[in-house]
Amino acid sequence: MRTNIIRHESMMVNYDVVNGWTVVEVDGEVDAHTAPMIREGVIKLLDEGHRHFVLDLGFVRFMDSMGLGVIVAITKRIREHEGSLRIASVSSRLLRIFDLSGMRESYEIHPSRAEAAQSAPSPGSLSHWPHPSSG
C-alpha cells in the first residue's frame, strides 16, 4: 500500500514496501526548497525501522545541486543504519546531472523500481560508499 509522506505544492513523496525495500517515489521538483523535506521524510522512515531504500526519481521534473546534495545526505544516514540505497527510473536529463557531478558511479542506478527491488537487500551494501564496490 502506497503511503504519502510529503505533500507540497511542487512535490509529493510516497513510499511503499516491496521485497524488503522501502521504495520512495518522488514526484515533482527537487530543489533548495523541497530537498530538506525529502531528507526529513527519509530520516522519519529510518526512525521507524526502514533500512533498505529504492529512490524512484521517475517523476522528478527538475533537480538542482540541492537535490544531489540531499541524495548524498540520505545516503550517509542510511549507511549509518547499515542500510542500502538504490536509485531507479532516472530520466536521461537527470542521468546527465549524475554524470556531470561524478555521482553516477557511486550509486546502483536501475532502469525501473521493479528491477531495483527485484533482489532482496543485503545489509551493509553501502560500506564502500561513495566508491563503487567491486564485484
Tab-separated table of N, CA, C and O in Angstrom, residues 18-22 51-54 83-86 108 110 113-125:
chain	number	residue	atom	x	y	z
A	18	VAL	N	8.398	-3.083	-0.913
A	18	VAL	CA	8.397	-4.118	-1.945
A	18	VAL	C	9.624	-5.006	-1.740
A	18	VAL	O	10.753	-4.514	-1.814
A	19	ASN	N	9.417	-6.281	-1.467
A	19	ASN	CA	10.501	-7.259	-1.366
A	19	ASN	C	11.600	-6.830	-0.389
A	19	ASN	O	12.783	-6.999	-0.649
A	20	GLY	N	11.207	-6.214	0.731
A	20	GLY	CA	12.177	-5.781	1.724
A	20	GLY	C	12.749	-4.394	1.489
A	20	GLY	O	13.527	-3.889	2.292
A	21	TRP	N	12.372	-3.772	0.394
A	21	TRP	CA	12.833	-2.422	0.052
A	21	TRP	C	11.737	-1.405	0.357
A	21	TRP	O	10.569	-1.644	0.072
A	22	THR	N	12.115	-0.262	0.897
A	22	THR	CA	11.205	0.862	1.030
A	22	THR	C	11.399	1.703	-0.225
A	22	THR	O	12.444	2.331	-0.403
A	51	ARG	N	15.276	0.337	6.500
A	51	ARG	CA	16.735	0.363	6.316
A	51	ARG	C	17.176	0.317	4.858
A	51	ARG	O	18.248	0.788	4.530
A	52	HIS	N	16.381	-0.279	4.001
A	52	HIS	CA	16.788	-0.518	2.613
A	52	HIS	C	15.852	0.250	1.689
A	52	HIS	O	14.641	0.015	1.685
A	53	PHE	N	16.447	1.163	0.914
A	53	PHE	CA	15.656	2.110	0.143
A	53	PHE	C	15.927	2.035	-1.354
A	53	PHE	O	17.066	1.834	-1.777
A	54	VAL	N	14.859	2.212	-2.111
A	54	VAL	CA	14.943	2.490	-3.541
A	54	VAL	C	14.382	3.896	-3.705
A	54	VAL	O	13.258	4.171	-3.289
A	83	GLY	N	22.101	0.257	6.183
A	83	GLY	CA	21.084	0.003	5.168
A	83	GLY	C	21.665	0.028	3.773
A	83	GLY	O	22.880	-0.001	3.577
A	84	SER	N	20.780	0.079	2.804
A	84	SER	CA	21.198	0.128	1.411
A	84	SER	C	20.315	1.098	0.641
A	84	SER	O	19.206	1.414	1.061
A	85	LEU	N	20.862	1.564	-0.488
A	85	LEU	CA	20.140	2.517	-1.323
A	85	LEU	C	20.395	2.194	-2.782
A	85	LEU	O	21.541	2.002	-3.192
A	86	ARG	N	19.311	2.125	-3.519
A	86	ARG	CA	19.373	2.004	-4.971
A	86	ARG	C	18.541	3.145	-5.548
A	86	ARG	O	17.597	3.604	-4.924
A	108	GLU	N	23.993	2.498	-7.311
A	108	GLU	CA	23.359	1.486	-8.152
A	108	GLU	C	22.145	2.151	-8.773
A	108	GLU	O	21.191	2.493	-8.064
A	110	HIS	N	19.081	1.776	-11.439
A	110	HIS	CA	18.309	0.768	-12.159
A	110	HIS	C	17.278	1.447	-13.071
A	110	HIS	O	16.773	2.519	-12.753
A	113	ARG	N	11.821	0.819	-10.897
A	113	ARG	CA	11.695	0.458	-9.485
A	113	ARG	C	11.546	-1.044	-9.324
A	113	ARG	O	12.031	-1.622	-8.359
A	114	ALA	N	10.889	-1.702	-10.292
A	114	ALA	CA	10.722	-3.159	-10.223
A	114	ALA	C	12.071	-3.864	-10.279
A	114	ALA	O	12.326	-4.799	-9.508
A	115	GLU	N	12.941	-3.411	-11.185
A	115	GLU	CA	14.273	-4.014	-11.268
A	115	GLU	C	15.094	-3.723	-10.027
A	115	GLU	O	15.830	-4.584	-9.545
A	116	ALA	N	14.982	-2.519	-9.489
A	116	ALA	CA	15.746	-2.146	-8.297
A	116	ALA	C	15.345	-3.000	-7.093
A	116	ALA	O	16.191	-3.362	-6.282
A	117	ALA	N	14.068	-3.332	-6.998
A	117	ALA	CA	13.571	-4.093	-5.844
A	117	ALA	C	13.495	-5.590	-6.113
A	117	ALA	O	13.027	-6.350	-5.265
A	118	GLN	N	13.954	-6.030	-7.260
A	118	GLN	CA	13.827	-7.445	-7.639
A	118	GLN	C	14.579	-8.365	-6.691
A	118	GLN	O	14.048	-9.368	-6.244
A	119	SER	N	15.835	-8.047	-6.384
A	119	SER	CA	16.590	-8.888	-5.464
A	119	SER	C	16.496	-8.298	-4.062
A	119	SER	O	16.437	-7.083	-3.887
A	120	ALA	N	16.477	-9.173	-3.075
A	120	ALA	CA	16.359	-8.732	-1.689
A	120	ALA	C	17.588	-7.913	-1.288
A	120	ALA	O	18.681	-8.133	-1.799
A	121	PRO	N	17.407	-6.959	-0.371
A	121	PRO	CA	18.533	-6.123	0.052
A	121	PRO	C	19.564	-6.906	0.861
A	121	PRO	O	19.232	-7.892	1.502
A	122	SER	N	20.796	-6.431	0.801
A	122	SER	CA	21.846	-7.026	1.629
A	122	SER	C	22.372	-5.961	2.581
A	122	SER	O	22.814	-4.899	2.148
A	123	PRO	N	22.314	-6.222	3.887
A	123	PRO	CA	22.771	-5.241	4.876
A	123	PRO	C	24.226	-4.849	4.630
A	123	PRO	O	25.048	-5.668	4.239
A	124	GLY	N	24.510	-3.576	4.851
A	124	GLY	CA	25.879	-3.095	4.722
A	124	GLY	C	26.345	-2.878	3.299
A	124	GLY	O	27.537	-2.730	3.059
A	125	SER	N	25.434	-2.836	2.339
A	125	SER	CA	25.849	-2.678	0.942
A	125	SER	C	26.456	-1.306	0.662
A	125	SER	O	27.089	-1.103	-0.363
